[in-house]
Amino acid sequence: GTQTLYNFKSAVFVDIDLGNPFDDYIGTDSLRNLVYGYNADANDEPTVGSAGYGVPVPAIGIITLEPVLESGGKVEGTPNSPAAYWNLMNAMTVFGVPWNSNYLFMGNPYLFTGETEYEQGLPPGDRRAISTIGHTLLAPEDEIVTTHAIIYAKGISNLESVNQLYVVADEIQNFCDGISIACSGSLVGLATNSELTATVSPNPSNGSFQVKF
């Protein structure tokens, strides 16, 4: 096309079903450009449609390797319109109420520091999250490369799995920074009526899993 898109943003919206999907928490790490999900307690019990992980419970995250994130956090409410998604991409609820910061729950639940869902004792549940990158503008024939990785770690407890996830995030970021080309990045453009669907199997995982698009 010929139109320049100003205040252009891209985002990754995820529904983190970690085994049993009804006992999860969301966390973020702004320094690591990381949004992740973890179990609210040490045991991931079975439920309808999932056998659960049992003990120990892993943690899973999406790290944005390049460029840096603009915001990220737990999604409150159900986005059912373009306006609702745009609100989320601008660090607001689906109803347009500003978040208290660009990153929600960016404390460390393993070290019991900062603000976390675990520290606040919030009711766990079926969690969704969003990671947003601000690109300023997208001119005709411009190309934008974003690189993300889905990462997974299993420690000896639900919180230690978060600590191990930080280690994995640092390792993969260091790997990406150490190579001279984009980490298997793909060109991103605009398409009409296109949707990408991914499935992760098996869930729960036995230590390895596949992501199919």
PDB file of C-alpha atoms in Angstrom:
ATOM      1  CA  GLY A   1       0.000   0.000   0.000  1.00  0.00           C
ATOM      2  CA  THR A   2       0.907   3.687   0.038  1.00  0.00           C
ATOM      3  CA  GLN A   3      -0.216   4.624   3.541  1.00  0.00           C
ATOM      4  CA  THR A   4       2.228   5.372   6.356  1.00  0.00           C
ATOM      5  CA  LEU A   5       1.077   3.945   9.672  1.00  0.00           C
ATOM      6  CA  TYR A   6       1.978   6.199  12.582  1.00  0.00           C
ATOM      7  CA  ASN A   7       2.248   5.041  16.190  1.00  0.00           C
ATOM      8  CA  PHE A   8       2.601   1.542  14.814  1.00  0.00           C
ATOM      9  CA  LYS A   9       2.868  -1.311  17.321  1.00  0.00           C
ATOM     10  CA  SER A  10       3.085  -5.082  17.181  1.00  0.00           C
ATOM     11  CA  ALA A  11       2.238  -7.493  19.959  1.00  0.00           C
ATOM     12  CA  VAL A  12       2.191 -11.126  21.015  1.00  0.00           C
ATOM     13  CA  PHE A  13      -1.006 -12.183  22.788  1.00  0.00           C
ATOM     14  CA  VAL A  14      -0.854 -15.533  24.582  1.00  0.00           C
ATOM     15  CA  ASP A  15      -3.220 -17.738  26.549  1.00  0.00           C
ATOM     16  CA  ILE A  16      -0.865 -19.528  28.927  1.00  0.00           C
ATOM     17  CA  ASP A  17      -2.439 -22.872  29.790  1.00  0.00           C
ATOM     18  CA  LEU A  18       0.265 -24.488  31.894  1.00  0.00           C
ATOM     19  CA  GLY A  19      -1.076 -28.024  32.312  1.00  0.00           C
ATOM     20  CA  ASN A  20      -4.141 -27.318  34.436  1.00  0.00           C
ATOM     21  CA  PRO A  21      -5.118 -23.900  33.037  1.00  0.00           C
ATOM     22  CA  PHE A  22      -7.063 -22.751  36.085  1.00  0.00           C
ATOM     23  CA  ASP A  23      -4.260 -22.329  38.643  1.00  0.00           C
ATOM     24  CA  ASP A  24      -1.760 -20.075  36.870  1.00  0.00           C
ATOM     25  CA  TYR A  25      -0.107 -16.719  37.513  1.00  0.00           C
ATOM     26  CA  ILE A  26       1.531 -14.198  35.153  1.00  0.00           C
ATOM     27  CA  GLY A  27       4.798 -12.340  35.688  1.00  0.00           C
ATOM     28  CA  THR A  28       7.034  -9.998  33.708  1.00  0.00           C
ATOM     29  CA  ASP A  29      10.674  -8.979  33.702  1.00  0.00           C
ATOM     30  CA  SER A  30      11.260  -5.653  31.946  1.00  0.00           C
ATOM     31  CA  LEU A  31      15.056  -6.044  31.896  1.00  0.00           C
ATOM     32  CA  ARG A  32      14.779  -9.411  30.195  1.00  0.00           C
ATOM     33  CA  ASN A  33      11.879  -8.419  27.895  1.00  0.00           C
ATOM     34  CA  LEU A  34      10.110 -11.444  29.298  1.00  0.00           C
ATOM     35  CA  VAL A  35       6.472 -12.290  29.956  1.00  0.00           C
ATOM     36  CA  TYR A  36       5.892 -15.648  31.613  1.00  0.00           C
ATOM     37  CA  GLY A  37       3.421 -17.939  33.301  1.00  0.00           C
ATOM     38  CA  TYR A  38       3.904 -20.113  36.360  1.00  0.00           C
ATOM     39  CA  ASN A  39       1.807 -22.274  38.652  1.00  0.00           C
ATOM     40  CA  ALA A  40       0.260 -20.638  41.703  1.00  0.00           C
ATOM     41  CA  ASP A  41       1.208 -23.551  43.971  1.00  0.00           C
ATOM     42  CA  ALA A  42       3.637 -26.465  44.040  1.00  0.00           C
ATOM     43  CA  ASN A  43       1.203 -29.025  42.597  1.00  0.00           C
ATOM     44  CA  ASP A  44      -0.465 -28.772  39.197  1.00  0.00           C
ATOM     45  CA  GLU A  45      -3.592 -30.821  39.798  1.00  0.00           C
ATOM     46  CA  PRO A  46      -5.492 -32.616  37.020  1.00  0.00           C
ATOM     47  CA  THR A  47      -8.635 -31.076  35.615  1.00  0.00           C
ATOM     48  CA  VAL A  48     -11.045 -31.677  32.754  1.00  0.00           C
ATOM     49  CA  GLY A  49      -9.002 -31.808  29.555  1.00  0.00           C
ATOM     50  CA  SER A  50      -5.592 -31.896  31.269  1.00  0.00           C
ATOM     51  CA  ALA A  51      -3.782 -34.418  33.443  1.00  0.00           C
ATOM     52  CA  GLY A  52      -1.779 -31.608  35.034  1.00  0.00           C
ATOM     53  CA  TYR A  53       1.970 -31.651  35.609  1.00  0.00           C
ATOM     54  CA  GLY A  54       1.777 -32.758  39.219  1.00  0.00           C
ATOM     55  CA  VAL A  55       5.036 -32.028  41.071  1.00  0.00           C
ATOM     56  CA  PRO A  56       7.272 -30.288  40.115  1.00  0.00           C
ATOM     57  CA  VAL A  57       5.583 -27.706  37.897  1.00  0.00           C
ATOM     58  CA  PRO A  58       7.479 -25.949  35.071  1.00  0.00           C
ATOM     59  CA  ALA A  59       7.297 -22.310  34.022  1.00  0.00           C
ATOM     60  CA  ILE A  60       6.935 -21.059  30.460  1.00  0.00           C
ATOM     61  CA  GLY A  61       7.636 -17.666  28.937  1.00  0.00           C
ATOM     62  CA  ILE A  62       7.925 -15.610  25.774  1.00  0.00           C
ATOM     63  CA  ILE A  63      11.075 -13.526  25.519  1.00  0.00           C
ATOM     64  CA  THR A  64      11.386 -10.754  22.952  1.00  0.00           C
ATOM     65  CA  LEU A  65      15.001 -10.919  21.810  1.00  0.00           C
ATOM     66  CA  GLU A  66      14.801  -7.890  19.531  1.00  0.00           C
ATOM     67  CA  PRO A  67      13.757  -5.117  19.684  1.00  0.00           C
ATOM     68  CA  VAL A  68      12.985  -4.213  23.299  1.00  0.00           C
ATOM     69  CA  LEU A  69       9.472  -4.410  24.696  1.00  0.00           C
ATOM     70  CA  GLU A  70       7.415  -1.310  25.315  1.00  0.00           C
ATOM     71  CA  SER A  71       4.998  -2.978  27.737  1.00  0.00           C
ATOM     72  CA  GLY A  72       3.808  -6.354  28.935  1.00  0.00           C
ATOM     73  CA  GLY A  73       1.553  -7.947  31.485  1.00  0.00           C
ATOM     74  CA  LYS A  74      -1.545  -9.857  32.473  1.00  0.00           C
ATOM     75  CA  VAL A  75      -4.694  -9.336  30.436  1.00  0.00           C
ATOM     76  CA  GLU A  76      -7.728  -8.391  32.518  1.00  0.00           C
ATOM     77  CA  GLY A  77     -11.040  -8.911  30.786  1.00  0.00           C
ATOM     78  CA  THR A  78     -11.797 -10.377  27.368  1.00  0.00           C
ATOM     79  CA  PRO A  79     -10.652  -8.430  24.302  1.00  0.00           C
ATOM     80  CA  ASN A  80     -13.403  -8.770  21.707  1.00  0.00           C
ATOM     81  CA  SER A  81     -12.739  -5.799  19.455  1.00  0.00           C
ATOM     82  CA  PRO A  82      -9.824  -4.034  17.724  1.00  0.00           C
ATOM     83  CA  ALA A  83     -10.213  -1.173  20.229  1.00  0.00           C
ATOM     84  CA  ALA A  84      -9.815  -3.573  23.161  1.00  0.00           C
ATOM     85  CA  TYR A  85      -6.608  -5.034  21.709  1.00  0.00           C
ATOM     86  CA  TRP A  86      -5.295  -1.521  21.009  1.00  0.00           C
ATOM     87  CA  ASN A  87      -5.941  -0.595  24.631  1.00  0.00           C
ATOM     88  CA  LEU A  88      -3.925  -3.611  25.771  1.00  0.00           C
ATOM     89  CA  MET A  89      -1.107  -2.663  23.391  1.00  0.00           C
ATOM     90  CA  ASN A  90      -0.998   0.747  25.056  1.00  0.00           C
ATOM     91  CA  ALA A  91      -0.652  -0.567  28.628  1.00  0.00           C
ATOM     92  CA  MET A  92      -4.333  -0.323  29.483  1.00  0.00           C
ATOM     93  CA  THR A  93      -7.119  -2.716  30.350  1.00  0.00           C
ATOM     94  CA  VAL A  94      -9.515  -3.758  27.609  1.00  0.00           C
ATOM     95  CA  PHE A  95     -11.796  -0.975  28.890  1.00  0.00           C
ATOM     96  CA  GLY A  96      -9.126   1.723  28.497  1.00  0.00           C
ATOM     97  CA  VAL A  97      -8.077   2.083  32.148  1.00  0.00           C
ATOM     98  CA  PRO A  98      -4.290   2.705  32.325  1.00  0.00           C
ATOM     99  CA  TRP A  99      -2.116   0.100  34.012  1.00  0.00           C
ATOM    100  CA  ASN A 100      -0.149   1.281  37.038  1.00  0.00           C
ATOM    101  CA  SER A 101       3.059   0.771  35.020  1.00  0.00           C
ATOM    102  CA  ASN A 102       4.123  -0.469  31.590  1.00  0.00           C
ATOM    103  CA  TYR A 103       4.904  -3.868  33.104  1.00  0.00           C
ATOM    104  CA  LEU A 104       2.554  -5.687  35.447  1.00  0.00           C
ATOM    105  CA  PHE A 105       3.757  -7.969  38.251  1.00  0.00           C
ATOM    106  CA  MET A 106       7.434  -7.528  37.462  1.00  0.00           C
ATOM    107  CA  GLY A 107       8.672  -8.623  40.871  1.00  0.00           C
ATOM    108  CA  ASN A 108      10.585 -11.828  41.484  1.00  0.00           C
ATOM    109  CA  PRO A 109       8.328 -14.494  43.050  1.00  0.00           C
ATOM    110  CA  TYR A 110      11.316 -16.755  43.746  1.00  0.00           C
ATOM    111  CA  LEU A 111      13.077 -14.101  45.840  1.00  0.00           C
ATOM    112  CA  PHE A 112       9.804 -12.652  47.217  1.00  0.00           C
ATOM    113  CA  THR A 113      10.770  -9.180  45.975  1.00  0.00           C
ATOM    114  CA  GLY A 114       8.634  -6.613  44.206  1.00  0.00           C
ATOM    115  CA  GLU A 115       5.043  -6.922  43.097  1.00  0.00           C
ATOM    116  CA  THR A 116       3.901 -10.408  42.082  1.00  0.00           C
ATOM    117  CA  GLU A 117       0.605 -12.234  41.925  1.00  0.00           C
ATOM    118  CA  TYR A 118       2.076 -14.818  44.300  1.00  0.00           C
ATOM    119  CA  GLU A 119       3.105 -12.226  46.893  1.00  0.00           C
ATOM    120  CA  GLN A 120      -0.319 -10.594  46.734  1.00  0.00           C
ATOM    121  CA  GLY A 121      -2.091 -13.930  47.110  1.00  0.00           C
ATOM    122  CA  LEU A 122      -4.379 -13.261  44.161  1.00  0.00           C
ATOM    123  CA  PRO A 123      -6.810 -15.985  43.119  1.00  0.00           C
ATOM    124  CA  PRO A 124      -5.109 -18.048  40.387  1.00  0.00           C
ATOM    125  CA  GLY A 125      -6.889 -18.756  37.134  1.00  0.00           C
ATOM    126  CA  ASP A 126      -6.795 -19.097  33.381  1.00  0.00           C
ATOM    127  CA  ARG A 127      -4.236 -16.426  32.530  1.00  0.00           C
ATOM    128  CA  ARG A 128      -3.572 -14.525  29.323  1.00  0.00           C
ATOM    129  CA  ALA A 129      -0.809 -12.030  28.678  1.00  0.00           C
ATOM    130  CA  ILE A 130       0.446  -9.566  26.097  1.00  0.00           C
ATOM    131  CA  SER A 131       3.880  -8.305  25.025  1.00  0.00           C
ATOM    132  CA  THR A 132       3.977  -5.097  22.978  1.00  0.00           C
ATOM    133  CA  ILE A 133       6.696  -3.527  20.833  1.00  0.00           C
ATOM    134  CA  GLY A 134       6.430   0.117  19.771  1.00  0.00           C
ATOM    135  CA  HIS A 135       7.859   0.839  16.323  1.00  0.00           C
ATOM    136  CA  THR A 136       6.793   4.522  15.942  1.00  0.00           C
ATOM    137  CA  LEU A 137       5.801   4.239  12.283  1.00  0.00           C
ATOM    138  CA  LEU A 138       5.606   1.827   9.367  1.00  0.00           C
ATOM    139  CA  ALA A 139       6.142   3.448   5.981  1.00  0.00           C
ATOM    140  CA  PRO A 140       5.241   1.860   2.635  1.00  0.00           C
ATOM    141  CA  GLU A 141       7.621  -1.001   1.780  1.00  0.00           C
ATOM    142  CA  ASP A 142       9.297  -0.780   5.188  1.00  0.00           C
ATOM    143  CA  GLU A 143      10.294  -4.046   6.804  1.00  0.00           C
ATOM    144  CA  ILE A 144      10.232  -4.773  10.533  1.00  0.00           C
ATOM    145  CA  VAL A 145      11.969  -7.718  12.151  1.00  0.00           C
ATOM    146  CA  THR A 146      10.974  -8.949  15.597  1.00  0.00           C
ATOM    147  CA  THR A 147      12.491 -12.024  17.222  1.00  0.00           C
ATOM    148  CA  HIS A 148      10.762 -13.977  19.952  1.00  0.00           C
ATOM    149  CA  ALA A 149      11.450 -17.270  21.680  1.00  0.00           C
ATOM    150  CA  ILE A 150       9.175 -19.556  23.670  1.00  0.00           C
ATOM    151  CA  ILE A 151      11.180 -20.805  26.639  1.00  0.00           C
ATOM    152  CA  TYR A 152      10.536 -23.451  29.281  1.00  0.00           C
ATOM    153  CA  ALA A 153      12.170 -24.459  32.552  1.00  0.00           C
ATOM    154  CA  LYS A 154      11.414 -26.952  35.309  1.00  0.00           C
ATOM    155  CA  GLY A 155      12.920 -26.542  38.765  1.00  0.00           C
ATOM    156  CA  ILE A 156      12.180 -28.348  42.011  1.00  0.00           C
ATOM    157  CA  SER A 157       9.147 -26.162  42.769  1.00  0.00           C
ATOM    158  CA  ASN A 158       6.795 -23.772  41.028  1.00  0.00           C
ATOM    159  CA  LEU A 159       8.820 -20.742  42.159  1.00  0.00           C
ATOM    160  CA  GLU A 160      12.216 -22.311  41.510  1.00  0.00           C
ATOM    161  CA  SER A 161      10.997 -23.007  37.975  1.00  0.00           C
ATOM    162  CA  VAL A 162      10.633 -19.232  37.563  1.00  0.00           C
ATOM    163  CA  ASN A 163      14.215 -18.771  38.721  1.00  0.00           C
ATOM    164  CA  GLN A 164      15.383 -21.365  36.195  1.00  0.00           C
ATOM    165  CA  LEU A 165      13.341 -19.608  33.502  1.00  0.00           C
ATOM    166  CA  TYR A 166      15.365 -16.433  34.153  1.00  0.00           C
ATOM    167  CA  VAL A 167      18.540 -18.448  33.555  1.00  0.00           C
ATOM    168  CA  VAL A 168      17.215 -19.807  30.262  1.00  0.00           C
ATOM    169  CA  ALA A 169      16.142 -16.301  29.201  1.00  0.00           C
ATOM    170  CA  ASP A 170      19.640 -14.939  29.846  1.00  0.00           C
ATOM    171  CA  GLU A 171      21.259 -17.805  27.961  1.00  0.00           C
ATOM    172  CA  ILE A 172      19.129 -17.405  24.858  1.00  0.00           C
ATOM    173  CA  GLN A 173      19.491 -13.603  24.893  1.00  0.00           C
ATOM    174  CA  ASN A 174      23.277 -13.962  25.117  1.00  0.00           C
ATOM    175  CA  PHE A 175      23.184 -16.403  22.221  1.00  0.00           C
ATOM    176  CA  CYS A 176      21.121 -14.026  20.108  1.00  0.00           C
ATOM    177  CA  ASP A 177      23.375 -11.074  20.935  1.00  0.00           C
ATOM    178  CA  GLY A 178      26.448 -13.092  20.007  1.00  0.00           C
ATOM    179  CA  ILE A 179      25.533 -13.792  16.395  1.00  0.00           C
ATOM    180  CA  SER A 180      25.846 -11.327  13.556  1.00  0.00           C
ATOM    181  CA  ILE A 181      22.401 -11.781  11.978  1.00  0.00           C
ATOM    182  CA  ALA A 182      18.880 -11.680  13.349  1.00  0.00           C
ATOM    183  CA  CYS A 183      17.946 -14.794  15.315  1.00  0.00           C
ATOM    184  CA  SER A 184      16.012 -16.568  12.556  1.00  0.00           C
ATOM    185  CA  GLY A 185      13.872 -13.454  12.263  1.00  0.00           C
ATOM    186  CA  SER A 186      11.096 -13.223   9.695  1.00  0.00           C
ATOM    187  CA  LEU A 187       9.787 -10.240   7.808  1.00  0.00           C
ATOM    188  CA  VAL A 188       6.483  -8.976   9.126  1.00  0.00           C
ATOM    189  CA  GLY A 189       3.942  -7.162   7.020  1.00  0.00           C
ATOM    190  CA  LEU A 190       0.220  -6.455   7.055  1.00  0.00           C
ATOM    191  CA  ALA A 191      -2.279  -8.919   5.667  1.00  0.00           C
ATOM    192  CA  THR A 192      -6.047  -8.844   5.511  1.00  0.00           C
ATOM    193  CA  ASN A 193      -8.123 -11.492   7.304  1.00  0.00           C
ATOM    194  CA  SER A 194      -5.095 -13.584   8.258  1.00  0.00           C
ATOM    195  CA  GLU A 195      -4.702 -15.407  11.543  1.00  0.00           C
ATOM    196  CA  LEU A 196      -1.888 -17.570  12.873  1.00  0.00           C
ATOM    197  CA  THR A 197      -2.828 -20.423  15.180  1.00  0.00           C
ATOM    198  CA  ALA A 198      -0.308 -22.402  17.200  1.00  0.00           C
ATOM    199  CA  THR A 199      -0.692 -25.593  19.211  1.00  0.00           C
ATOM    200  CA  VAL A 200       1.703 -26.893  21.854  1.00  0.00           C
ATOM    201  CA  SER A 201       1.892 -30.628  22.469  1.00  0.00           C
ATOM    202  CA  PRO A 202       2.026 -32.600  24.612  1.00  0.00           C
ATOM    203  CA  ASN A 203       0.444 -30.558  27.410  1.00  0.00           C
ATOM    204  CA  PRO A 204       1.560 -31.345  30.084  1.00  0.00           C
ATOM    205  CA  SER A 205       5.069 -31.740  28.698  1.00  0.00           C
ATOM    206  CA  ASN A 206       7.464 -34.512  29.646  1.00  0.00           C
ATOM    207  CA  GLY A 207      10.437 -32.159  29.273  1.00  0.00           C
ATOM    208  CA  SER A 208      10.168 -31.489  25.532  1.00  0.00           C
ATOM    209  CA  PHE A 209       7.331 -30.142  23.434  1.00  0.00           C
ATOM    210  CA  GLN A 210       6.431 -29.105  19.895  1.00  0.00           C
ATOM    211  CA  VAL A 211       4.927 -25.845  18.716  1.00  0.00           C
ATOM    212  CA  LYS A 212       2.950 -26.304  15.496  1.00  0.00           C
ATOM    213  CA  PHE A 213       1.613 -23.467  13.333  1.00  0.00           C
TER     214      PHE A 213
END
